[in-house]
């Protein structure tokens, strides 16, 4: 692996528009459970009951009870060496952008202007009029609601600021992600199994545009046979070594 890390550092330092794509694996190292592994969130909760837009429309109080648990976990989490390494690469001008599937805000906390394609837990959106509030305001409103559901000024229920199952990703955000992938000259996928669409399509877009694909992950990914470099390892260990 040391040779592979050296090669990854050369790829990153030689690129002019490197883009990083991150998933749950970078945040598990900050103590945030992932979704799909054996110990992940969906092993304990049924996503159709707590993570689907139709569940929210049916019983927003139940969905909010689940999301408050997740928000509490995220609040106490800190960015780790992997988040900080990517932020440093950005500051050094070696990384054009971080695209993330994570909703925990840890890239932002580390100083990255990350494109959060699945939204973020520290904000809420009105289901009726689209107004957006911060999570602190949402919690104040939640505390004052008999059912524990935060409400907008318009009366509509405020929904966690993340993309729920059954919802479309915001078009503008996904367009931006595909534009970054199609114009990058290196895609570094870190901590993602690259299985969840539409983000899972980004490596293919980058490869078709001629950019090499480098993967750092613990465990297999959907692109293991179609990448230029594959490093098995902890991101908090590997990424600081390529700064
Ligand atoms: Zn509203």
PDB file of C-alpha atoms and ligand atoms in Angstrom:
ATOM      1  CA  UNK A   1       0.000   0.000   0.000  1.00  0.00           C
ATOM      2  CA  UNK A   2       2.760   2.596   0.638  1.00  0.00           C
ATOM      3  CA  UNK A   3       3.556   2.601  -3.096  1.00  0.00           C
ATOM      4  CA  UNK A   4      -0.107   3.096  -3.909  1.00  0.00           C
ATOM      5  CA  UNK A   5      -0.348   6.059  -1.553  1.00  0.00           C
ATOM      6  CA  UNK A   6       2.694   7.601  -3.254  1.00  0.00           C
ATOM      7  CA  UNK A   7       1.010   7.090  -6.620  1.00  0.00           C
ATOM      8  CA  UNK A   8      -2.193   8.672  -5.342  1.00  0.00           C
ATOM      9  CA  UNK A   9      -0.255  11.676  -4.061  1.00  0.00           C
ATOM     10  CA  UNK A  10       1.382  12.050  -7.498  1.00  0.00           C
ATOM     11  CA  UNK A  11      -1.997  11.833  -9.226  1.00  0.00           C
ATOM     12  CA  UNK A  12      -3.524  14.473  -6.943  1.00  0.00           C
ATOM     13  CA  UNK A  13      -0.529  16.799  -7.129  1.00  0.00           C
ATOM     14  CA  UNK A  14      -0.339  16.410 -10.916  1.00  0.00           C
ATOM     15  CA  UNK A  15      -4.011  17.154 -11.491  1.00  0.00           C
ATOM     16  CA  UNK A  16      -5.295  20.652 -12.199  1.00  0.00           C
ATOM     17  CA  UNK A  17      -8.984  20.032 -11.543  1.00  0.00           C
ATOM     18  CA  UNK A  18      -9.144  17.108  -9.133  1.00  0.00           C
ATOM     19  CA  UNK A  19     -12.550  16.448  -7.599  1.00  0.00           C
ATOM     20  CA  UNK A  20     -13.233  14.310  -4.521  1.00  0.00           C
ATOM     21  CA  UNK A  21     -16.416  12.324  -4.064  1.00  0.00           C
ATOM     22  CA  UNK A  22     -17.086  11.176  -0.507  1.00  0.00           C
ATOM     23  CA  UNK A  23     -19.594   8.914   1.198  1.00  0.00           C
ATOM     24  CA  UNK A  24     -20.478   7.523   4.601  1.00  0.00           C
ATOM     25  CA  UNK A  25     -17.077   5.850   5.032  1.00  0.00           C
ATOM     26  CA  UNK A  26     -15.336   9.144   5.735  1.00  0.00           C
ATOM     27  CA  UNK A  27     -17.794   9.945   8.533  1.00  0.00           C
ATOM     28  CA  UNK A  28     -17.880   6.532  10.226  1.00  0.00           C
ATOM     29  CA  UNK A  29     -14.362   7.450  11.318  1.00  0.00           C
ATOM     30  CA  UNK A  30     -15.987  10.375  13.181  1.00  0.00           C
ATOM     31  CA  UNK A  31     -18.387   7.994  14.923  1.00  0.00           C
ATOM     32  CA  UNK A  32     -21.373   8.527  12.612  1.00  0.00           C
ATOM     33  CA  UNK A  33     -23.055   5.233  11.654  1.00  0.00           C
ATOM     34  CA  UNK A  34     -23.398   4.469   7.947  1.00  0.00           C
ATOM     35  CA  UNK A  35     -26.640   3.252   6.401  1.00  0.00           C
ATOM     36  CA  UNK A  36     -26.087   0.021   4.610  1.00  0.00           C
ATOM     37  CA  UNK A  37     -23.492  -2.010   6.486  1.00  0.00           C
ATOM     38  CA  UNK A  38     -24.457  -4.712   8.993  1.00  0.00           C
ATOM     39  CA  UNK A  39     -24.194  -2.184  11.820  1.00  0.00           C
ATOM     40  CA  UNK A  40     -25.662   0.632   9.756  1.00  0.00           C
ATOM     41  CA  UNK A  41     -28.764   2.695  10.410  1.00  0.00           C
ATOM     42  CA  UNK A  42     -30.961   0.661   8.048  1.00  0.00           C
ATOM     43  CA  UNK A  43     -30.131  -2.530   9.929  1.00  0.00           C
ATOM     44  CA  UNK A  44     -31.984  -1.036  12.903  1.00  0.00           C
ATOM     45  CA  UNK A  45     -34.642   1.182  11.310  1.00  0.00           C
ATOM     46  CA  UNK A  46     -36.902   0.562   8.339  1.00  0.00           C
ATOM     47  CA  UNK A  47     -36.152   3.297   5.780  1.00  0.00           C
ATOM     48  CA  UNK A  48     -39.700   3.040   4.431  1.00  0.00           C
ATOM     49  CA  UNK A  49     -41.049   3.996   7.865  1.00  0.00           C
ATOM     50  CA  UNK A  50     -38.640   6.737   8.881  1.00  0.00           C
ATOM     51  CA  UNK A  51     -36.764   7.815   5.748  1.00  0.00           C
ATOM     52  CA  UNK A  52     -39.355   8.006   2.988  1.00  0.00           C
ATOM     53  CA  UNK A  53     -41.180  11.137   1.879  1.00  0.00           C
ATOM     54  CA  UNK A  54     -44.508   9.307   2.005  1.00  0.00           C
ATOM     55  CA  UNK A  55     -43.800   8.355   5.646  1.00  0.00           C
ATOM     56  CA  UNK A  56     -43.121  12.014   6.379  1.00  0.00           C
ATOM     57  CA  UNK A  57     -46.394  13.073   4.767  1.00  0.00           C
ATOM     58  CA  UNK A  58     -48.250  10.391   6.742  1.00  0.00           C
ATOM     59  CA  UNK A  59     -46.583  10.771  10.144  1.00  0.00           C
ATOM     60  CA  UNK A  60     -44.075  13.639  10.329  1.00  0.00           C
ATOM     61  CA  UNK A  61     -43.789  13.272  14.128  1.00  0.00           C
ATOM     62  CA  UNK A  62     -42.414   9.740  13.781  1.00  0.00           C
ATOM     63  CA  UNK A  63     -39.925  10.740  11.098  1.00  0.00           C
ATOM     64  CA  UNK A  64     -38.813  13.669  13.268  1.00  0.00           C
ATOM     65  CA  UNK A  65     -38.243  11.400  16.295  1.00  0.00           C
ATOM     66  CA  UNK A  66     -35.820   9.397  14.139  1.00  0.00           C
ATOM     67  CA  UNK A  67     -34.107  12.459  12.682  1.00  0.00           C
ATOM     68  CA  UNK A  68     -33.638  14.085  16.085  1.00  0.00           C
ATOM     69  CA  UNK A  69     -31.594  11.047  17.128  1.00  0.00           C
ATOM     70  CA  UNK A  70     -29.457  11.394  14.013  1.00  0.00           C
ATOM     71  CA  UNK A  71     -29.069  15.151  14.506  1.00  0.00           C
ATOM     72  CA  UNK A  72     -27.907  14.599  18.090  1.00  0.00           C
ATOM     73  CA  UNK A  73     -25.248  12.127  16.896  1.00  0.00           C
ATOM     74  CA  UNK A  74     -24.031  14.537  14.230  1.00  0.00           C
ATOM     75  CA  UNK A  75     -23.942  17.477  16.658  1.00  0.00           C
ATOM     76  CA  UNK A  76     -21.443  15.755  18.898  1.00  0.00           C
ATOM     77  CA  UNK A  77     -19.247  14.588  15.975  1.00  0.00           C
ATOM     78  CA  UNK A  78     -16.059  16.308  14.856  1.00  0.00           C
ATOM     79  CA  UNK A  79     -14.358  16.250  11.456  1.00  0.00           C
ATOM     80  CA  UNK A  80     -11.533  13.706  11.360  1.00  0.00           C
ATOM     81  CA  UNK A  81      -8.126  13.655   9.697  1.00  0.00           C
ATOM     82  CA  UNK A  82      -9.720  12.603   6.382  1.00  0.00           C
ATOM     83  CA  UNK A  83     -12.069  15.622   6.255  1.00  0.00           C
ATOM     84  CA  UNK A  84      -9.227  17.913   7.291  1.00  0.00           C
ATOM     85  CA  UNK A  85      -6.874  16.507   4.632  1.00  0.00           C
ATOM     86  CA  UNK A  86      -9.383  17.202   1.843  1.00  0.00           C
ATOM     87  CA  UNK A  87      -9.961  20.735   3.162  1.00  0.00           C
ATOM     88  CA  UNK A  88      -6.191  21.302   3.197  1.00  0.00           C
ATOM     89  CA  UNK A  89      -5.902  20.056  -0.402  1.00  0.00           C
ATOM     90  CA  UNK A  90      -8.606  22.570  -1.337  1.00  0.00           C
ATOM     91  CA  UNK A  91      -6.754  25.399   0.391  1.00  0.00           C
ATOM     92  CA  UNK A  92      -3.539  24.331  -1.341  1.00  0.00           C
ATOM     93  CA  UNK A  93      -5.306  24.606  -4.699  1.00  0.00           C
ATOM     94  CA  UNK A  94      -4.899  20.871  -5.362  1.00  0.00           C
ATOM     95  CA  UNK A  95      -8.587  20.009  -5.138  1.00  0.00           C
ATOM     96  CA  UNK A  96     -11.272  21.877  -7.071  1.00  0.00           C
ATOM     97  CA  UNK A  97     -14.230  20.657  -5.023  1.00  0.00           C
ATOM     98  CA  UNK A  98     -15.547  18.030  -2.677  1.00  0.00           C
ATOM     99  CA  UNK A  99     -18.833  16.398  -3.659  1.00  0.00           C
ATOM    100  CA  UNK A 100     -20.391  14.489  -0.780  1.00  0.00           C
ATOM    101  CA  UNK A 101     -23.298  12.155  -0.223  1.00  0.00           C
ATOM    102  CA  UNK A 102     -23.059  12.875   3.500  1.00  0.00           C
ATOM    103  CA  UNK A 103     -25.573  15.076   5.292  1.00  0.00           C
ATOM    104  CA  UNK A 104     -23.555  15.593   8.494  1.00  0.00           C
ATOM    105  CA  UNK A 105     -21.882  18.885   7.505  1.00  0.00           C
ATOM    106  CA  UNK A 106     -18.456  17.618   8.607  1.00  0.00           C
ATOM    107  CA  UNK A 107     -16.727  18.726   5.384  1.00  0.00           C
ATOM    108  CA  UNK A 108     -18.036  22.246   6.034  1.00  0.00           C
ATOM    109  CA  UNK A 109     -16.903  22.016   9.641  1.00  0.00           C
ATOM    110  CA  UNK A 110     -13.417  21.108   8.367  1.00  0.00           C
ATOM    111  CA  UNK A 111     -13.424  24.131   6.052  1.00  0.00           C
ATOM    112  CA  UNK A 112     -14.463  22.608   2.710  1.00  0.00           C
ATOM    113  CA  UNK A 113     -17.057  24.249   0.512  1.00  0.00           C
ATOM    114  CA  UNK A 114     -18.547  20.817  -0.199  1.00  0.00           C
ATOM    115  CA  UNK A 115     -21.362  20.204  -2.646  1.00  0.00           C
ATOM    116  CA  UNK A 116     -23.814  18.284  -0.436  1.00  0.00           C
ATOM    117  CA  UNK A 117     -25.884  16.385  -2.977  1.00  0.00           C
ATOM    118  CA  UNK A 118     -28.168  14.732  -0.411  1.00  0.00           C
ATOM    119  CA  UNK A 119     -28.733  17.924   1.606  1.00  0.00           C
ATOM    120  CA  UNK A 120     -27.767  18.609   5.216  1.00  0.00           C
ATOM    121  CA  UNK A 121     -29.113  17.852   8.684  1.00  0.00           C
ATOM    122  CA  UNK A 122     -28.500  21.358  10.028  1.00  0.00           C
ATOM    123  CA  UNK A 123     -31.381  22.902   8.120  1.00  0.00           C
ATOM    124  CA  UNK A 124     -35.040  22.216   7.349  1.00  0.00           C
ATOM    125  CA  UNK A 125     -37.316  22.966   4.412  1.00  0.00           C
ATOM    126  CA  UNK A 126     -41.036  23.699   4.384  1.00  0.00           C
ATOM    127  CA  UNK A 127     -42.895  20.954   2.576  1.00  0.00           C
ATOM    128  CA  UNK A 128     -45.548  23.437   1.465  1.00  0.00           C
ATOM    129  CA  UNK A 129     -43.804  26.695   0.456  1.00  0.00           C
ATOM    130  CA  UNK A 130     -40.123  25.668   0.342  1.00  0.00           C
ATOM    131  CA  UNK A 131     -38.965  28.175   2.987  1.00  0.00           C
ATOM    132  CA  UNK A 132     -35.688  27.169   4.637  1.00  0.00           C
ATOM    133  CA  UNK A 133     -34.748  27.488   8.325  1.00  0.00           C
ATOM    134  CA  UNK A 134     -31.739  26.526  10.434  1.00  0.00           C
ATOM    135  CA  UNK A 135     -31.996  23.523  12.718  1.00  0.00           C
ATOM    136  CA  UNK A 136     -31.925  25.648  15.892  1.00  0.00           C
ATOM    137  CA  UNK A 137     -35.021  27.547  14.775  1.00  0.00           C
ATOM    138  CA  UNK A 138     -36.657  24.244  13.787  1.00  0.00           C
ATOM    139  CA  UNK A 139     -35.995  22.813  17.252  1.00  0.00           C
ATOM    140  CA  UNK A 140     -37.529  25.889  18.908  1.00  0.00           C
ATOM    141  CA  UNK A 141     -40.646  25.419  16.801  1.00  0.00           C
ATOM    142  CA  UNK A 142     -40.649  21.676  17.460  1.00  0.00           C
ATOM    143  CA  UNK A 143     -40.603  22.287  21.220  1.00  0.00           C
ATOM    144  CA  UNK A 144     -43.668  24.508  20.895  1.00  0.00           C
ATOM    145  CA  UNK A 145     -45.694  22.065  18.789  1.00  0.00           C
ATOM    146  CA  UNK A 146     -48.016  19.575  20.531  1.00  0.00           C
ATOM    147  CA  UNK A 147     -47.047  16.812  18.068  1.00  0.00           C
ATOM    148  CA  UNK A 148     -43.341  17.663  18.046  1.00  0.00           C
ATOM    149  CA  UNK A 149     -43.384  18.707  14.397  1.00  0.00           C
ATOM    150  CA  UNK A 150     -41.774  22.045  13.527  1.00  0.00           C
ATOM    151  CA  UNK A 151     -44.040  24.262  11.437  1.00  0.00           C
ATOM    152  CA  UNK A 152     -43.378  26.971   8.894  1.00  0.00           C
ATOM    153  CA  UNK A 153     -44.957  30.449   9.148  1.00  0.00           C
ATOM    154  CA  UNK A 154     -47.273  29.250   6.360  1.00  0.00           C
ATOM    155  CA  UNK A 155     -48.449  26.348   8.552  1.00  0.00           C
ATOM    156  CA  UNK A 156     -46.747  23.616   6.496  1.00  0.00           C
ATOM    157  CA  UNK A 157     -44.593  20.991   8.234  1.00  0.00           C
ATOM    158  CA  UNK A 158     -40.845  21.590   8.155  1.00  0.00           C
ATOM    159  CA  UNK A 159     -38.935  18.613   6.782  1.00  0.00           C
ATOM    160  CA  UNK A 160     -35.325  17.633   7.573  1.00  0.00           C
ATOM    161  CA  UNK A 161     -33.096  19.331   4.975  1.00  0.00           C
ATOM    162  CA  UNK A 162     -32.013  16.026   3.477  1.00  0.00           C
ATOM    163  CA  UNK A 163     -33.201  14.167   0.424  1.00  0.00           C
ATOM    164  CA  UNK A 164     -35.602  11.480   1.642  1.00  0.00           C
ATOM    165  CA  UNK A 165     -36.317   8.260  -0.214  1.00  0.00           C
ATOM    166  CA  UNK A 166     -38.901   8.935  -2.881  1.00  0.00           C
ATOM    167  CA  UNK A 167     -37.676  12.503  -3.372  1.00  0.00           C
ATOM    168  CA  UNK A 168     -35.729  13.837  -6.332  1.00  0.00           C
ATOM    169  CA  UNK A 169     -32.281  15.261  -5.748  1.00  0.00           C
ATOM    170  CA  UNK A 170     -32.327  19.041  -6.277  1.00  0.00           C
ATOM    171  CA  UNK A 171     -31.778  19.468 -10.015  1.00  0.00           C
ATOM    172  CA  UNK A 172     -29.353  22.356  -9.705  1.00  0.00           C
ATOM    173  CA  UNK A 173     -27.145  20.432  -7.284  1.00  0.00           C
ATOM    174  CA  UNK A 174     -27.024  17.257  -9.324  1.00  0.00           C
ATOM    175  CA  UNK A 175     -26.331  19.261 -12.504  1.00  0.00           C
ATOM    176  CA  UNK A 176     -23.407  20.884 -10.730  1.00  0.00           C
ATOM    177  CA  UNK A 177     -22.093  17.499  -9.595  1.00  0.00           C
ATOM    178  CA  UNK A 178     -22.231  16.087 -13.125  1.00  0.00           C
ATOM    179  CA  UNK A 179     -20.576  19.240 -14.507  1.00  0.00           C
ATOM    180  CA  UNK A 180     -17.727  18.833 -12.001  1.00  0.00           C
ATOM    181  CA  UNK A 181     -17.324  15.140 -12.891  1.00  0.00           C
ATOM    182  CA  UNK A 182     -17.296  15.789 -16.626  1.00  0.00           C
ATOM    183  CA  UNK A 183     -14.651  18.543 -16.400  1.00  0.00           C
ATOM    184  CA  UNK A 184     -12.337  17.122 -13.727  1.00  0.00           C
ATOM    185  CA  UNK A 185      -8.984  15.566 -14.572  1.00  0.00           C
ATOM    186  CA  UNK A 186      -8.971  13.225 -11.559  1.00  0.00           C
ATOM    187  CA  UNK A 187     -11.844  11.810  -9.560  1.00  0.00           C
ATOM    188  CA  UNK A 188     -10.919  10.667  -6.073  1.00  0.00           C
ATOM    189  CA  UNK A 189     -13.704   8.580  -4.565  1.00  0.00           C
ATOM    190  CA  UNK A 190     -13.279   8.255  -0.811  1.00  0.00           C
ATOM    191  CA  UNK A 191     -15.443   6.295   1.607  1.00  0.00           C
ATOM    192  CA  UNK A 192     -18.244   5.527  -0.827  1.00  0.00           C
ATOM    193  CA  UNK A 193     -19.329   2.148  -2.153  1.00  0.00           C
ATOM    194  CA  UNK A 194     -20.405   4.083  -5.292  1.00  0.00           C
ATOM    195  CA  UNK A 195     -23.677   2.187  -5.408  1.00  0.00           C
ATOM    196  CA  UNK A 196     -26.302   4.852  -4.716  1.00  0.00           C
ATOM    197  CA  UNK A 197     -27.588   6.603  -7.810  1.00  0.00           C
ATOM    198  CA  UNK A 198     -27.381   9.172  -9.240  1.00  0.00           C
ATOM    199  CA  UNK A 199     -24.043   9.846  -7.519  1.00  0.00           C
ATOM    200  CA  UNK A 200     -22.897   6.365  -8.497  1.00  0.00           C
ATOM    201  CA  UNK A 201     -22.928   7.571 -12.111  1.00  0.00           C
ATOM    202  CA  UNK A 202     -20.307  10.291 -11.505  1.00  0.00           C
ATOM    203  CA  UNK A 203     -17.218   8.034 -11.797  1.00  0.00           C
ATOM    204  CA  UNK A 204     -18.467   6.796 -15.170  1.00  0.00           C
ATOM    205  CA  UNK A 205     -18.951  10.388 -16.364  1.00  0.00           C
ATOM    206  CA  UNK A 206     -15.436  11.310 -15.229  1.00  0.00           C
ATOM    207  CA  UNK A 207     -13.897   8.250 -16.872  1.00  0.00           C
ATOM    208  CA  UNK A 208     -15.677   8.904 -20.151  1.00  0.00           C
ATOM    209  CA  UNK A 209     -14.229  12.428 -20.056  1.00  0.00           C
ATOM    210  CA  UNK A 210     -10.766  10.889 -19.714  1.00  0.00           C
ATOM    211  CA  UNK A 211     -10.141  11.472 -16.008  1.00  0.00           C
ATOM    212  CA  UNK A 212      -8.494   8.716 -13.993  1.00  0.00           C
ATOM    213  CA  UNK A 213     -10.525   7.268 -11.123  1.00  0.00           C
ATOM    214  CA  UNK A 214      -8.817   6.639  -7.784  1.00  0.00           C
ATOM    215  CA  UNK A 215     -10.678   4.902  -4.964  1.00  0.00           C
ATOM    216  CA  UNK A 216      -9.872   4.856  -1.253  1.00  0.00           C
ATOM    217  CA  UNK A 217     -12.294   2.784   0.777  1.00  0.00           C
ATOM    218  CA  UNK A 218     -12.650   0.082   3.343  1.00  0.00           C
ATOM    219  CA  UNK A 219     -14.463  -2.749   1.609  1.00  0.00           C
ATOM    220  CA  UNK A 220     -15.485  -3.292  -2.018  1.00  0.00           C
ATOM    221  CA  UNK A 221     -17.014  -0.664  -4.297  1.00  0.00           C
ATOM    222  CA  UNK A 222     -18.983  -0.858  -7.532  1.00  0.00           C
ATOM    223  CA  UNK A 223     -15.978   0.451  -9.504  1.00  0.00           C
ATOM    224  CA  UNK A 224     -13.198  -1.782  -8.170  1.00  0.00           C
ATOM    225  CA  UNK A 225     -12.724  -3.355 -11.615  1.00  0.00           C
ATOM    226  CA  UNK A 226     -12.994  -0.043 -13.457  1.00  0.00           C
ATOM    227  CA  UNK A 227     -10.631   2.238 -11.581  1.00  0.00           C
ATOM    228  CA  UNK A 228      -7.041   3.285 -12.127  1.00  0.00           C
ATOM    229  CA  UNK A 229      -5.959   3.024  -8.509  1.00  0.00           C
ATOM    230  CA  UNK A 230      -7.567   1.286  -5.550  1.00  0.00           C
ATOM    231  CA  UNK A 231      -6.419   1.705  -1.974  1.00  0.00           C
ATOM    232  CA  UNK A 232      -7.972  -0.338   0.824  1.00  0.00           C
ATOM    233  CA  UNK A 233      -7.654   1.557   4.051  1.00  0.00           C
ATOM    234  CA  UNK A 234      -8.922   4.084   6.562  1.00  0.00           C
ATOM    235  CA  UNK A 235      -9.378   7.560   5.090  1.00  0.00           C
ATOM    236  CA  UNK A 236      -8.073   9.225   8.232  1.00  0.00           C
ATOM    237  CA  UNK A 237      -4.844   7.328   7.631  1.00  0.00           C
ATOM    238  CA  UNK A 238      -4.504   7.517   3.826  1.00  0.00           C
ATOM    239  CA  UNK A 239      -5.729  11.037   2.990  1.00  0.00           C
ATOM    240  CA  UNK A 240      -3.354  12.992   5.285  1.00  0.00           C
ATOM    241  CA  UNK A 241      -0.476  11.252   3.518  1.00  0.00           C
ATOM    242  CA  UNK A 242      -1.399  12.720   0.113  1.00  0.00           C
ATOM    243  CA  UNK A 243      -1.564  16.352   1.284  1.00  0.00           C
TER     244      UNK A 243
HETATM  245 ZN1  LIG B   1     -44.000  27.231   4.417  1.00  0.00          ZN
END
